[in-house]
């Protein structure tokens, strides 16, 4: 199973190969990012950029996907480079998809839905949350599917589709059971 549930899991997967100096440096940069994320957003951004460069240089695509998602999250949730965040999410999604990391794909879709909301692109946000919900359902992650559907229902209200919104909320209740 190539599913990456977190950056910490990625580190544990890379650790056996850490005798390679490039991977050791990548692991250390990721650890610095996790530490700096709690302390200083700009240092975390620098650490992630370093992780991205190292992952690209070493060819560790899953590490690259994790770094890209992290950079996009800092941009989207920190209200910085919203347009750039979309490209990072799309690239991370493609890499996770290539390796069959469905949970990671669903997480990226949720993040993209949030980003589209920030950009006031309601229709793409709605479609992305629905896609995330479908992926969560296929993974039997009922609570996560319901959460994505709830966001989709809220967006349907904004788009002036009260009947569609009600149907979506009924789906949420179904998946919460």
XYZ file of C-alpha atoms in Angstrom, residues 11 15 27 49 65 67-68 77 88 98 118-119 133 141-143 157 161 169:
19
model
C 9.569 10.166 6.865
C 14.102 6.465 6.832
C 14.240 14.182 5.852
C 10.768 25.127 -0.674
C 3.874 15.643 -3.682
C 6.053 19.266 -0.237
C 3.865 20.690 -3.010
C -4.704 29.075 4.201
C 0.878 23.191 -6.594
C 0.171 8.178 -10.127
C -11.223 31.746 -1.298
C -10.964 32.708 -4.961
C -16.810 13.130 -1.299
C -14.462 7.132 5.069
C -18.053 8.103 5.856
C -17.320 11.076 8.125
C -27.044 27.467 -1.328
C -29.864 26.010 -5.697
C -27.763 17.709 3.063
